Structures are given as structure tokens and as C-alpha cells.
Amino acid sequence: MPELSAHIRDVPVNQIREITEAAWRTPGSLILSIGEPGFPLPRHVLDAGIACLDRDETNYTPNAGIPPLREAFAARFREQSGMDIGADRVYVVDGAQQGLHFAMSLLLAPGDEILIPNPGYPTFAMTSRLLHAVPVEYPLYPAHDFQPRIADIEALITDRTRVLMLNSPSNPLGAVLREDLTRKLVELARRHDLWVISDECYEAFTYDVPHVSPARFDSTAPGEARVFTSLTLSKTYGLTGLRIGALICPPGLEQRMNNVMEAIVSCVASPSQYAALAALTGPQDYVSQAHAHYRANRDAASAVLAGKGIPFLSAQGAFYLWADVSHVSGGNVRAWVKQFLAESGVSFAPGTAFGSIGEGWIRIALCGGQSELVEGVGRLPERWSGHEPPAEASTAG
């Protein structure tokens, strides 16, 4: 048969899926490698989707989504970010991943460069490569609590750089960008005339620190706004399978957004949109309960890691812990997690799924039951022996 295009052949395997699918094939395994919320959906959300089907409201919707859902997303963003935005800037998308593809399609031409975090979510690179663009990784180092440094990013900017990708709270790190750093990153983008795509999938889940959207520091002058914000209900409300999110765009791009939306997906399925509307406008018990659960799981897993002398980043957001297993991974953490699954029946996402700086680290998902989480983390090999951990085993962050 004819060959696939070169840019498709170059898209790497997603190592998160690789280990998780291996775990799904392993009877009795404890799966801590994937970020799948484990709570049943609220009844009013299910009923809204079912009611849409019952009344046979299954035709096309407007490209940008049904108006009440656009307004509901805008209202939530206004509340969370303090930004005064209207529903005309909200585009309902098929989950955050499609929103990222949508934004990159608007902003990147073949050969253009996009600055992405390392460690960072793997589809940042995968999606840009699908668009014939070039992902350029900016480093997030353990010595700096995995926070980006302006000088490191600025050194990578060339005349081909078009987009700065930000992600806070971070998947996989659980790190949250500070307000002053967020402001400086937007100023950096403005100074070099870059677009900003802000992935805010986990904006509902921060612990003792605020979530600060980069859009708060965007310009309000006509033609000067540059921040695209990607939101999802997959994590906030557990709607992973309904594939529903929103992309909030700078003002003045409405017609172009409609054109691209038509070419990519036309519109999102109407039952998902009505379920999302019910989630955003109905009781918020799910979100508050999930927040408390993830925080309790973070604390429980952190205690186990500390007791074993395993360094980790103290998560300020999302629902992951980032732990250093270099004492046992032998310089190949991807191979080690496969071996650990086979020997111990527990799956973790290898740090190299998120970039080269992730070598020797694992991402631990905190979204399941606490007993399974504590049991799975408890099977990790200790880094030290005795009653007190050595200095190098203290937690990072």
C-alpha cells in the first residue's frame, strides 16, 4: 500500500496509553497510570443528556455550540478568572484535546515553532506535529520546583516561534504557576509577539494556592489580545466520555473560528452539550466532593512516599503526584514501569511520557479509591532503610 505521510510516521507512541492498556490486560492490577475520575455522574447531568435524546434533539447545533452553554462557560470563566468576557468568545469543543487542536490549527503554519513544557502533556507535541509544526521544549527542572524560567524560554525563541504553550495546574506535575510568573510569561509573549495557548483542564483543583489564568494579563486593546484558553468538563465534572469542553478565544476572531470549527467537527453532539449545561448550572456538589477526595488522596499518597524516602513534588493542583524512582528505574523508567506492572500488579505513567526531563520519575494518578492508591504506592521499593530518611529524600516543592 502507499506510505503514510512522514509527519504521521513521526508521531510517537503515547506511553500513558501504552502502560494503561497493558494494565487493563493484567487481571487484578491497580491502575494508577491514567487520570480518570472515579465518581458516578450526578443524576441531573445524566437526565439532561437523556432528555435531549428523548425529545429527539439530535440535529446540528450552531458551530460554536448552543447559546445557553456558551453563556454558562463564559459565566464560569468570569467567576474563576475575574475576566469580563462574553459568550461570543466561547466555542464549545469535543473535549480539551480537540480544543488544543483547534487553537493550534488557527495559529501554526508548517514549519512554525511552538514552545511546550518538558515535562508536559504528550499531546502538546503530538498535535503540533500533526499540523506540520515544530514543538520546541522549554525545560522545567527539579531544582526550580519544575517552574518555568523566563530566561530559559526566551533563549529558545527564534523568528519561527509563534506560540507559547502554558499548562497550570500541570499535568503531569501538579505544579501551579504563581501569579507573578504568569504575568511575566504573558509579558514575554507580548514582547516577542507570540500567541499563548493556556491549557487549564484542572483549574477547579488547586490546594491552598489560587489558579491564575494567563488571560487575566492579556491586553484588552483591539488586535492586541493573544491568549487562547482551553477548558474541559472531563476532569471538573467527570465527563471524560462525553467529550465536552470550551475554547475561549481573543476578541475579533469569530468568523474565522466558525470556519475552522466547521472544518474540524462542525459541532459537538447535542446530548453532550445539554449534559454539560446541566453540570455547569446545576448543583456543584460533585466538584466540591471531588476536590476534597483528591486532596485527601494527595495527602495519603504523599505520606506513603515520604515514609519510603522517595522524593516527590508536593502537588499544588490537578490530581497527580510526581515521584522520583531513579533509585530503581536504572535510567529507563519506561521499561521499569512495564516490569513493575508485571511483578507488582501496579501501573504508573512513566515520566518519559512527558519529556526527557521525566526520566527517572513517575506520575501517580490520585483520582481513584484511597485504599487502592495507598496499596499501590505502598508497593514501590523504598529508597532508604532505617527510621529517618537521608537529606536527599526530602520532598521537592
mmCIF file of C-alpha atoms in Angstrom:
data_model
loop_
_atom_site.group_PDB
_atom_site.id
_atom_site.type_symbol
_atom_site.label_atom_id
_atom_site.label_comp_id
_atom_site.label_asym_id
_atom_site.label_seq_id
_atom_site.Cartn_x
_atom_site.Cartn_y
_atom_site.Cartn_z
ATOM 1 C CA MET A 1 0.000 0.000 0.000
ATOM 2 C CA PRO A 2 1.124 3.653 -0.294
ATOM 3 C CA GLU A 3 3.106 5.040 2.636
ATOM 4 C CA LEU A 4 1.601 7.258 5.277
ATOM 5 C CA SER A 5 2.824 10.836 5.342
ATOM 6 C CA ALA A 6 6.129 11.405 7.106
ATOM 7 C CA HIS A 7 4.692 13.636 9.816
ATOM 8 C CA ILE A 8 2.252 10.863 10.807
ATOM 9 C CA ARG A 9 5.034 8.275 10.960
ATOM 10 C CA ASP A 10 6.946 10.571 13.309
ATOM 11 C CA VAL A 11 4.151 10.845 15.903
ATOM 12 C CA PRO A 12 5.415 8.865 18.924
ATOM 13 C CA VAL A 13 3.560 6.266 20.955
ATOM 14 C CA ASN A 14 1.665 7.718 23.910
ATOM 15 C CA GLN A 15 3.419 5.978 26.804
ATOM 16 C CA ILE A 16 0.497 6.680 29.171
ATOM 17 C CA ARG A 17 -1.830 4.638 26.995
ATOM 18 C CA GLU A 18 0.862 2.018 26.449
ATOM 19 C CA ILE A 19 1.203 1.173 30.150
ATOM 20 C CA THR A 20 -2.503 1.631 30.920
ATOM 21 C CA GLU A 21 -3.608 -0.739 28.172
ATOM 22 C CA ALA A 22 -1.083 -3.262 29.486
ATOM 23 C CA ALA A 23 -2.638 -2.834 32.936
ATOM 24 C CA TRP A 24 -6.155 -3.332 31.545
ATOM 25 C CA ARG A 25 -4.910 -6.679 30.189
ATOM 26 C CA THR A 26 -3.481 -7.644 33.599
ATOM 27 C CA PRO A 27 -6.147 -9.189 35.853
ATOM 28 C CA GLY A 28 -6.347 -7.638 39.307
ATOM 29 C CA SER A 29 -3.959 -4.795 38.544
ATOM 30 C CA LEU A 30 -4.101 -1.467 40.384
ATOM 31 C CA ILE A 31 -4.256 1.212 37.685
ATOM 32 C CA LEU A 32 -2.626 4.455 38.831
ATOM 33 C CA SER A 33 -1.419 5.485 35.376
ATOM 34 C CA ILE A 34 -4.413 7.336 33.935
ATOM 35 C CA GLY A 35 -6.376 10.396 35.064
ATOM 36 C CA GLU A 36 -9.913 9.022 35.020
ATOM 37 C CA PRO A 37 -12.271 10.421 37.694
ATOM 38 C CA GLY A 38 -13.928 7.546 39.530
ATOM 39 C CA PHE A 39 -17.192 9.047 40.806
ATOM 40 C CA PRO A 40 -20.638 8.318 39.334
ATOM 41 C CA LEU A 41 -22.068 11.257 37.413
ATOM 42 C CA PRO A 42 -24.717 13.360 39.153
ATOM 43 C CA ARG A 43 -28.231 12.285 38.235
ATOM 44 C CA HIS A 44 -29.260 15.708 36.940
ATOM 45 C CA VAL A 45 -26.391 15.643 34.420
ATOM 46 C CA LEU A 46 -27.380 12.207 33.121
ATOM 47 C CA ASP A 47 -31.030 13.203 32.961
ATOM 48 C CA ALA A 48 -30.252 16.271 30.851
ATOM 49 C CA GLY A 49 -28.444 14.193 28.243
ATOM 50 C CA ILE A 50 -31.186 11.557 28.237
ATOM 51 C CA ALA A 51 -33.903 14.207 27.914
ATOM 52 C CA CYS A 52 -32.152 15.623 24.846
ATOM 53 C CA LEU A 53 -32.354 12.202 23.192
ATOM 54 C CA ASP A 54 -35.941 11.631 24.359
ATOM 55 C CA ARG A 55 -37.130 14.811 22.642
ATOM 56 C CA ASP A 56 -35.103 13.823 19.545
ATOM 57 C CA GLU A 57 -32.980 16.959 19.644
ATOM 58 C CA THR A 58 -30.303 15.301 17.577
ATOM 59 C CA ASN A 59 -29.811 17.732 14.702
ATOM 60 C CA TYR A 60 -26.886 20.051 14.087
ATOM 61 C CA THR A 61 -26.319 22.817 16.592
ATOM 62 C CA PRO A 62 -24.564 26.103 15.776
ATOM 63 C CA ASN A 63 -20.844 25.606 15.107
ATOM 64 C CA ALA A 64 -19.920 27.340 18.355
ATOM 65 C CA GLY A 65 -22.432 25.412 20.489
ATOM 66 C CA ILE A 66 -25.885 26.048 21.887
ATOM 67 C CA PRO A 67 -26.162 29.634 23.213
ATOM 68 C CA PRO A 68 -27.037 28.767 26.836
ATOM 69 C CA LEU A 69 -23.995 26.513 27.132
ATOM 70 C CA ARG A 70 -21.700 29.182 25.713
ATOM 71 C CA GLU A 71 -23.053 31.606 28.273
ATOM 72 C CA ALA A 72 -22.630 29.048 31.073
ATOM 73 C CA PHE A 73 -18.963 28.542 30.141
ATOM 74 C CA ALA A 74 -18.474 32.316 29.970
ATOM 75 C CA ALA A 75 -20.093 32.745 33.390
ATOM 76 C CA ARG A 76 -17.816 30.112 34.938
ATOM 77 C CA PHE A 77 -14.739 31.703 33.371
ATOM 78 C CA ARG A 78 -15.775 35.135 34.596
ATOM 79 C CA GLU A 79 -16.179 33.735 38.109
ATOM 80 C CA GLN A 80 -12.910 31.789 38.088
ATOM 81 C CA SER A 81 -10.661 34.295 36.320
ATOM 82 C CA GLY A 82 -12.163 37.680 37.096
ATOM 83 C CA MET A 83 -12.220 38.387 33.349
ATOM 84 C CA ASP A 84 -15.252 40.131 31.863
ATOM 85 C CA ILE A 85 -15.829 38.018 28.760
ATOM 86 C CA GLY A 86 -18.962 37.438 26.732
ATOM 87 C CA ALA A 87 -20.359 34.216 25.330
ATOM 88 C CA ASP A 88 -19.331 35.329 21.827
ATOM 89 C CA ARG A 89 -15.738 34.386 22.693
ATOM 90 C CA VAL A 90 -16.646 30.829 23.784
ATOM 91 C CA TYR A 91 -16.522 27.869 21.386
ATOM 92 C CA VAL A 92 -17.847 24.525 22.582
ATOM 93 C CA VAL A 93 -15.431 21.772 21.570
ATOM 94 C CA ASP A 94 -15.157 18.000 21.676
ATOM 95 C CA GLY A 95 -13.064 17.953 24.853
ATOM 96 C CA ALA A 96 -9.898 19.853 25.691
ATOM 97 C CA GLN A 97 -7.797 17.836 23.256
ATOM 98 C CA GLN A 98 -9.924 18.942 20.326
ATOM 99 C CA GLY A 99 -9.770 22.485 21.673
ATOM 100 C CA LEU A 100 -5.966 22.364 21.612
ATOM 101 C CA HIS A 101 -6.031 21.033 18.047
ATOM 102 C CA PHE A 102 -8.473 23.798 17.135
ATOM 103 C CA ALA A 103 -6.250 26.521 18.584
ATOM 104 C CA MET A 104 -3.061 25.154 17.036
ATOM 105 C CA SER A 105 -4.815 24.867 13.649
ATOM 106 C CA LEU A 106 -5.566 28.589 13.817
ATOM 107 C CA LEU A 107 -2.085 29.640 14.866
ATOM 108 C CA LEU A 108 0.528 27.322 13.358
ATOM 109 C CA ALA A 109 1.674 27.016 9.742
ATOM 110 C CA PRO A 110 4.034 24.290 8.505
ATOM 111 C CA GLY A 111 7.489 24.842 9.973
ATOM 112 C CA ASP A 112 6.300 27.210 12.696
ATOM 113 C CA GLU A 113 7.584 26.556 16.212
ATOM 114 C CA ILE A 114 5.540 26.147 19.384
ATOM 115 C CA LEU A 115 7.182 26.290 22.812
ATOM 116 C CA ILE A 116 5.952 23.447 25.018
ATOM 117 C CA PRO A 117 6.900 22.406 28.573
ATOM 118 C CA ASN A 118 9.227 19.498 29.329
ATOM 119 C CA PRO A 119 7.853 17.692 31.300
ATOM 120 C CA GLY A 120 4.472 18.401 29.728
ATOM 121 C CA TYR A 121 1.395 16.629 28.455
ATOM 122 C CA PRO A 122 2.427 14.469 25.453
ATOM 123 C CA THR A 123 -0.266 15.634 23.040
ATOM 124 C CA PHE A 124 1.185 19.157 23.036
ATOM 125 C CA ALA A 125 3.967 17.772 20.846
ATOM 126 C CA MET A 126 1.831 15.174 19.077
ATOM 127 C CA THR A 127 -0.812 17.668 17.962
ATOM 128 C CA SER A 128 1.654 20.252 16.724
ATOM 129 C CA ARG A 129 3.478 17.611 14.689
ATOM 130 C CA LEU A 130 0.180 16.582 13.083
ATOM 131 C CA LEU A 131 -0.065 20.178 11.849
ATOM 132 C CA HIS A 132 3.482 20.087 10.393
ATOM 133 C CA ALA A 133 4.669 22.471 13.110
ATOM 134 C CA VAL A 134 7.789 22.033 15.257
ATOM 135 C CA PRO A 135 7.473 21.555 19.031
ATOM 136 C CA VAL A 136 10.367 23.139 20.939
ATOM 137 C CA GLU A 137 10.626 22.090 24.578
ATOM 138 C CA TYR A 138 11.351 24.575 27.344
ATOM 139 C CA PRO A 139 12.777 22.959 30.469
ATOM 140 C CA LEU A 140 11.111 22.564 33.852
ATOM 141 C CA TYR A 141 13.856 21.467 36.224
ATOM 142 C CA PRO A 142 13.550 19.710 39.610
ATOM 143 C CA ALA A 143 15.990 22.233 41.086
ATOM 144 C CA HIS A 144 13.471 25.006 40.370
ATOM 145 C CA ASP A 145 10.403 23.073 41.584
ATOM 146 C CA PHE A 146 9.508 22.409 37.940
ATOM 147 C CA GLN A 147 8.562 26.063 37.404
ATOM 148 C CA PRO A 148 9.484 27.650 34.050
ATOM 149 C CA ARG A 149 12.186 30.315 33.957
ATOM 150 C CA ILE A 150 11.767 33.304 31.660
ATOM 151 C CA ALA A 151 15.422 33.221 30.581
ATOM 152 C CA ASP A 152 15.209 29.555 29.572
ATOM 153 C CA ILE A 153 12.160 30.208 27.397
ATOM 154 C CA GLU A 154 13.476 33.434 25.881
ATOM 155 C CA ALA A 155 16.667 31.682 24.806
ATOM 156 C CA LEU A 156 14.613 29.306 22.639
ATOM 157 C CA ILE A 157 12.645 31.956 20.732
ATOM 158 C CA THR A 158 13.500 32.272 17.021
ATOM 159 C CA ASP A 159 11.961 34.031 14.050
ATOM 160 C CA ARG A 160 9.845 30.876 13.537
ATOM 161 C CA THR A 161 8.354 30.858 17.051
ATOM 162 C CA ARG A 162 4.608 31.542 17.001
ATOM 163 C CA VAL A 163 3.063 30.072 20.180
ATOM 164 C CA LEU A 164 3.867 29.706 23.862
ATOM 165 C CA MET A 165 2.053 26.758 25.443
ATOM 166 C CA LEU A 166 1.238 27.042 29.165
ATOM 167 C CA ASN A 167 -0.365 24.451 31.453
ATOM 168 C CA SER A 168 -1.400 25.236 35.017
ATOM 169 C CA PRO A 169 -2.257 23.284 37.083
ATOM 170 C CA SER A 170 0.179 20.992 35.343
ATOM 171 C CA ASN A 171 -0.381 17.516 34.067
ATOM 172 C CA PRO A 172 1.824 15.613 34.974
ATOM 173 C CA LEU A 173 3.438 17.680 37.726
ATOM 174 C CA GLY A 174 0.619 19.050 39.851
ATOM 175 C CA ALA A 175 2.576 22.323 39.799
ATOM 176 C CA VAL A 176 0.692 25.642 39.717
ATOM 177 C CA LEU A 177 2.069 28.808 38.132
ATOM 178 C CA ARG A 178 2.403 31.701 40.561
ATOM 179 C CA GLU A 179 0.603 34.941 39.747
ATOM 180 C CA ASP A 180 3.786 36.960 39.269
ATOM 181 C CA LEU A 181 5.296 34.305 36.995
ATOM 182 C CA THR A 182 2.085 34.028 34.973
ATOM 183 C CA ARG A 183 2.141 37.784 34.394
ATOM 184 C CA LYS A 184 5.786 37.660 33.291
ATOM 185 C CA LEU A 185 5.062 34.806 30.865
ATOM 186 C CA VAL A 186 2.283 36.781 29.185
ATOM 187 C CA GLU A 187 4.567 39.826 29.066
ATOM 188 C CA LEU A 188 7.225 37.639 27.425
ATOM 189 C CA ALA A 189 4.720 36.558 24.769
ATOM 190 C CA ARG A 190 3.721 40.168 24.164
ATOM 191 C CA ARG A 191 7.350 41.278 23.915
ATOM 192 C CA HIS A 192 8.050 38.687 21.202
ATOM 193 C CA ASP A 193 4.601 38.921 19.568
ATOM 194 C CA LEU A 194 3.653 35.308 20.356
ATOM 195 C CA TRP A 195 0.270 33.721 20.797
ATOM 196 C CA VAL A 196 -0.415 31.954 24.101
ATOM 197 C CA ILE A 197 -2.420 28.743 24.460
ATOM 198 C CA SER A 198 -3.304 28.102 28.094
ATOM 199 C CA ASP A 199 -4.390 24.554 28.965
ATOM 200 C CA GLU A 200 -6.498 24.892 32.121
ATOM 201 C CA CYS A 201 -8.036 21.407 32.329
ATOM 202 C CA TYR A 202 -7.511 21.239 36.100
ATOM 203 C CA GLU A 203 -8.481 24.816 37.034
ATOM 204 C CA ALA A 204 -11.061 23.540 39.541
ATOM 205 C CA PHE A 205 -8.472 21.635 41.575
ATOM 206 C CA THR A 206 -5.838 23.651 43.416
ATOM 207 C CA TYR A 207 -4.818 23.245 47.052
ATOM 208 C CA ASP A 208 -4.020 26.272 49.210
ATOM 209 C CA VAL A 209 -2.942 28.315 46.181
ATOM 210 C CA PRO A 210 -5.084 30.161 43.625
ATOM 211 C CA HIS A 211 -5.479 29.228 39.998
ATOM 212 C CA VAL A 212 -4.456 32.238 37.920
ATOM 213 C CA SER A 213 -5.463 32.270 34.259
ATOM 214 C CA PRO A 214 -2.974 33.911 31.872
ATOM 215 C CA ALA A 215 -5.977 35.597 30.244
ATOM 216 C CA ARG A 216 -6.120 37.889 33.286
ATOM 217 C CA PHE A 217 -2.987 39.624 31.998
ATOM 218 C CA ASP A 218 -3.954 39.721 28.328
ATOM 219 C CA SER A 219 -4.390 43.020 26.529
ATOM 220 C CA THR A 220 -7.876 44.442 26.002
ATOM 221 C CA ALA A 221 -6.753 46.659 23.109
ATOM 222 C CA PRO A 222 -8.225 45.745 19.682
ATOM 223 C CA GLY A 223 -5.872 43.416 17.824
ATOM 224 C CA GLU A 224 -3.536 43.007 20.808
ATOM 225 C CA ALA A 225 -5.187 40.116 22.691
ATOM 226 C CA ARG A 226 -3.222 36.898 22.304
ATOM 227 C CA VAL A 227 -4.386 34.292 24.862
ATOM 228 C CA PHE A 228 -6.485 31.233 23.953
ATOM 229 C CA THR A 229 -7.834 29.361 26.992
ATOM 230 C CA SER A 230 -8.691 25.666 26.792
ATOM 231 C CA LEU A 231 -11.217 24.354 29.317
ATOM 232 C CA THR A 232 -12.842 20.974 29.801
ATOM 233 C CA LEU A 233 -15.561 19.360 31.872
ATOM 234 C CA SER A 234 -13.835 15.964 31.663
ATOM 235 C CA LYS A 235 -11.900 16.473 34.883
ATOM 236 C CA THR A 236 -14.070 19.063 36.649
ATOM 237 C CA TYR A 237 -17.278 17.015 36.422
ATOM 238 C CA GLY A 238 -16.010 13.574 35.395
ATOM 239 C CA LEU A 239 -17.471 13.815 31.882
ATOM 240 C CA THR A 240 -14.482 12.199 30.161
ATOM 241 C CA GLY A 241 -16.563 10.054 27.779
ATOM 242 C CA LEU A 242 -18.968 12.828 26.789
ATOM 243 C CA ARG A 243 -16.084 14.803 25.214
ATOM 244 C CA ILE A 244 -17.071 18.338 26.098
ATOM 245 C CA GLY A 245 -15.044 21.467 26.709
ATOM 246 C CA ALA A 246 -14.604 25.037 25.557
ATOM 247 C CA LEU A 247 -12.021 27.171 23.820
ATOM 248 C CA ILE A 248 -12.097 30.838 24.778
ATOM 249 C CA CYS A 249 -10.578 32.974 22.053
ATOM 250 C CA PRO A 250 -9.348 36.560 21.818
ATOM 251 C CA PRO A 251 -11.984 39.020 20.537
ATOM 252 C CA GLY A 252 -12.432 39.656 16.806
ATOM 253 C CA LEU A 253 -11.871 36.093 15.551
ATOM 254 C CA GLU A 254 -15.481 34.903 15.491
ATOM 255 C CA GLN A 255 -15.869 34.287 11.751
ATOM 256 C CA ARG A 256 -12.515 32.553 11.426
ATOM 257 C CA MET A 257 -13.344 30.409 14.444
ATOM 258 C CA ASN A 258 -16.620 29.332 12.833
ATOM 259 C CA ASN A 259 -14.840 28.420 9.586
ATOM 260 C CA VAL A 260 -12.265 26.251 11.342
ATOM 261 C CA MET A 261 -14.871 24.671 13.616
ATOM 262 C CA GLU A 262 -16.908 23.661 10.570
ATOM 263 C CA ALA A 263 -13.861 22.019 9.004
ATOM 264 C CA ILE A 264 -12.799 20.124 12.137
ATOM 265 C CA VAL A 265 -16.012 18.879 13.737
ATOM 266 C CA SER A 266 -18.980 21.024 12.587
ATOM 267 C CA CYS A 267 -20.475 20.919 16.079
ATOM 268 C CA VAL A 268 -20.392 18.890 19.276
ATOM 269 C CA ALA A 269 -23.073 16.224 19.899
ATOM 270 C CA SER A 270 -26.196 17.835 21.323
ATOM 271 C CA PRO A 271 -26.744 15.354 24.235
ATOM 272 C CA SER A 272 -23.223 16.145 25.493
ATOM 273 C CA GLN A 273 -23.949 19.858 25.274
ATOM 274 C CA TYR A 274 -27.149 19.613 27.319
ATOM 275 C CA ALA A 275 -25.459 17.386 29.899
ATOM 276 C CA ALA A 276 -22.657 19.961 30.136
ATOM 277 C CA LEU A 277 -25.181 22.762 30.586
ATOM 278 C CA ALA A 278 -26.752 20.877 33.489
ATOM 279 C CA ALA A 279 -23.310 20.294 35.027
ATOM 280 C CA LEU A 280 -22.351 23.975 34.858
ATOM 281 C CA THR A 281 -25.657 25.440 36.014
ATOM 282 C CA GLY A 282 -26.893 22.787 38.453
ATOM 283 C CA PRO A 283 -25.722 21.749 41.948
ATOM 284 C CA GLN A 284 -21.940 21.816 42.356
ATOM 285 C CA ASP A 285 -21.657 19.069 44.979
ATOM 286 C CA TYR A 286 -19.696 16.850 42.591
ATOM 287 C CA VAL A 287 -16.894 19.411 42.239
ATOM 288 C CA SER A 288 -16.544 20.100 45.957
ATOM 289 C CA GLN A 289 -16.592 16.389 46.818
ATOM 290 C CA ALA A 290 -14.051 15.579 44.102
ATOM 291 C CA HIS A 291 -11.781 18.376 45.328
ATOM 292 C CA ALA A 292 -11.854 17.028 48.889
ATOM 293 C CA HIS A 293 -11.258 13.464 47.659
ATOM 294 C CA TYR A 294 -8.248 14.382 45.507
ATOM 295 C CA ARG A 295 -6.723 16.437 48.294
ATOM 296 C CA ALA A 296 -7.145 13.600 50.812
ATOM 297 C CA ASN A 297 -5.634 11.157 48.306
ATOM 298 C CA ARG A 298 -2.710 13.504 47.686
ATOM 299 C CA ASP A 299 -2.001 13.685 51.410
ATOM 300 C CA ALA A 300 -2.320 9.915 51.897
ATOM 301 C CA ALA A 301 -0.040 9.044 48.978
ATOM 302 C CA SER A 302 2.450 11.753 49.993
ATOM 303 C CA ALA A 303 2.709 10.207 53.454
ATOM 304 C CA VAL A 304 3.493 6.799 51.960
ATOM 305 C CA LEU A 305 6.162 8.235 49.657
ATOM 306 C CA ALA A 306 7.739 10.231 52.487
ATOM 307 C CA GLY A 307 7.802 7.138 54.671
ATOM 308 C CA LYS A 308 9.730 5.311 51.956
ATOM 309 C CA GLY A 309 12.175 8.177 51.449
ATOM 310 C CA ILE A 310 11.021 8.656 47.848
ATOM 311 C CA PRO A 311 11.343 12.300 46.670
ATOM 312 C CA PHE A 312 8.238 13.834 45.119
ATOM 313 C CA LEU A 313 6.843 17.195 44.099
ATOM 314 C CA SER A 314 4.272 18.439 46.598
ATOM 315 C CA ALA A 315 1.270 18.823 44.302
ATOM 316 C CA GLN A 316 -0.495 22.175 44.485
ATOM 317 C CA GLY A 317 -3.070 21.295 41.861
ATOM 318 C CA ALA A 318 -4.591 18.701 39.487
ATOM 319 C CA PHE A 319 -4.784 15.115 40.777
ATOM 320 C CA TYR A 320 -1.307 13.680 40.257
ATOM 321 C CA LEU A 321 1.877 13.169 42.247
ATOM 322 C CA TRP A 322 5.243 13.339 40.516
ATOM 323 C CA ALA A 323 7.674 10.956 42.220
ATOM 324 C CA ASP A 324 11.368 10.184 41.742
ATOM 325 C CA VAL A 325 12.057 6.449 41.334
ATOM 326 C CA SER A 326 15.516 6.842 39.834
ATOM 327 C CA HIS A 327 16.908 4.655 42.631
ATOM 328 C CA VAL A 328 15.260 1.628 40.973
ATOM 329 C CA SER A 329 14.464 2.592 37.366
ATOM 330 C CA GLY A 330 18.018 2.120 36.070
ATOM 331 C CA GLY A 331 17.933 5.027 33.630
ATOM 332 C CA ASN A 332 14.968 3.620 31.673
ATOM 333 C CA VAL A 333 11.759 4.399 33.517
ATOM 334 C CA ARG A 334 9.595 3.374 30.560
ATOM 335 C CA ALA A 335 10.949 -0.176 30.741
ATOM 336 C CA TRP A 336 10.833 -0.125 34.540
ATOM 337 C CA VAL A 337 7.099 0.673 34.795
ATOM 338 C CA LYS A 338 6.359 -2.267 32.494
ATOM 339 C CA GLN A 339 8.491 -4.562 34.644
ATOM 340 C CA PHE A 340 6.920 -3.174 37.830
ATOM 341 C CA LEU A 341 3.423 -3.843 36.478
ATOM 342 C CA ALA A 342 4.367 -7.421 35.633
ATOM 343 C CA GLU A 343 5.976 -8.046 39.025
ATOM 344 C CA SER A 344 3.796 -5.983 41.379
ATOM 345 C CA GLY A 345 0.487 -5.539 39.555
ATOM 346 C CA VAL A 346 0.559 -1.714 39.718
ATOM 347 C CA SER A 347 0.724 0.695 36.779
ATOM 348 C CA PHE A 348 2.227 4.189 36.914
ATOM 349 C CA ALA A 349 2.762 6.544 33.980
ATOM 350 C CA PRO A 350 6.476 6.778 33.137
ATOM 351 C CA GLY A 351 7.952 10.252 33.376
ATOM 352 C CA THR A 352 9.370 9.959 29.865
ATOM 353 C CA ALA A 353 5.799 10.045 28.539
ATOM 354 C CA PHE A 354 6.005 13.765 29.323
ATOM 355 C CA GLY A 355 9.515 14.586 28.091
ATOM 356 C CA SER A 356 13.177 13.802 28.572
ATOM 357 C CA ILE A 357 13.369 15.566 31.955
ATOM 358 C CA GLY A 358 10.866 12.989 33.190
ATOM 359 C CA GLU A 359 13.463 10.217 33.053
ATOM 360 C CA GLY A 360 13.579 8.545 36.465
ATOM 361 C CA TRP A 361 10.163 9.915 37.515
ATOM 362 C CA ILE A 362 6.623 8.534 37.529
ATOM 363 C CA ARG A 363 3.211 10.164 37.538
ATOM 364 C CA ILE A 364 0.793 8.752 40.108
ATOM 365 C CA ALA A 365 -2.922 9.355 39.455
ATOM 366 C CA LEU A 366 -4.837 10.289 42.624
ATOM 367 C CA CYS A 367 -8.382 10.051 41.311
ATOM 368 C CA GLY A 368 -9.396 6.508 42.331
ATOM 369 C CA GLY A 369 -10.153 4.927 45.671
ATOM 370 C CA GLN A 370 -7.805 5.777 48.526
ATOM 371 C CA SER A 371 -7.252 2.204 49.668
ATOM 372 C CA GLU A 372 -6.142 1.105 46.187
ATOM 373 C CA LEU A 373 -3.939 4.193 45.889
ATOM 374 C CA VAL A 374 -2.210 3.620 49.218
ATOM 375 C CA GLU A 375 -1.791 -0.081 48.430
ATOM 376 C CA GLY A 376 -0.307 0.647 45.005
ATOM 377 C CA VAL A 377 2.102 3.355 46.176
ATOM 378 C CA GLY A 378 2.995 1.139 49.123
ATOM 379 C CA ARG A 379 4.396 -1.467 46.720
ATOM 380 C CA LEU A 380 7.089 0.926 45.498
ATOM 381 C CA PRO A 381 10.590 -0.050 46.647
ATOM 382 C CA GLU A 382 11.991 2.041 49.485
ATOM 383 C CA ARG A 383 14.799 4.451 48.757
ATOM 384 C CA TRP A 384 16.304 4.229 52.245
ATOM 385 C CA SER A 385 16.337 1.921 55.250
ATOM 386 C CA GLY A 386 16.055 2.912 58.874
ATOM 387 C CA HIS A 387 13.962 5.302 60.933
ATOM 388 C CA GLU A 388 14.963 8.630 59.361
ATOM 389 C CA PRO A 389 15.260 9.418 55.622
ATOM 390 C CA PRO A 390 18.509 10.952 54.417
ATOM 391 C CA ALA A 391 18.500 14.610 53.355
ATOM 392 C CA GLU A 392 18.289 13.844 49.648
ATOM 393 C CA ALA A 393 14.973 12.007 50.174
ATOM 394 C CA SER A 394 13.071 15.073 51.336
ATOM 395 C CA THR A 395 10.166 16.189 49.185
ATOM 396 C CA ALA A 396 10.605 18.777 46.462
ATOM 397 C CA GLY A 397 8.475 21.902 46.197
#
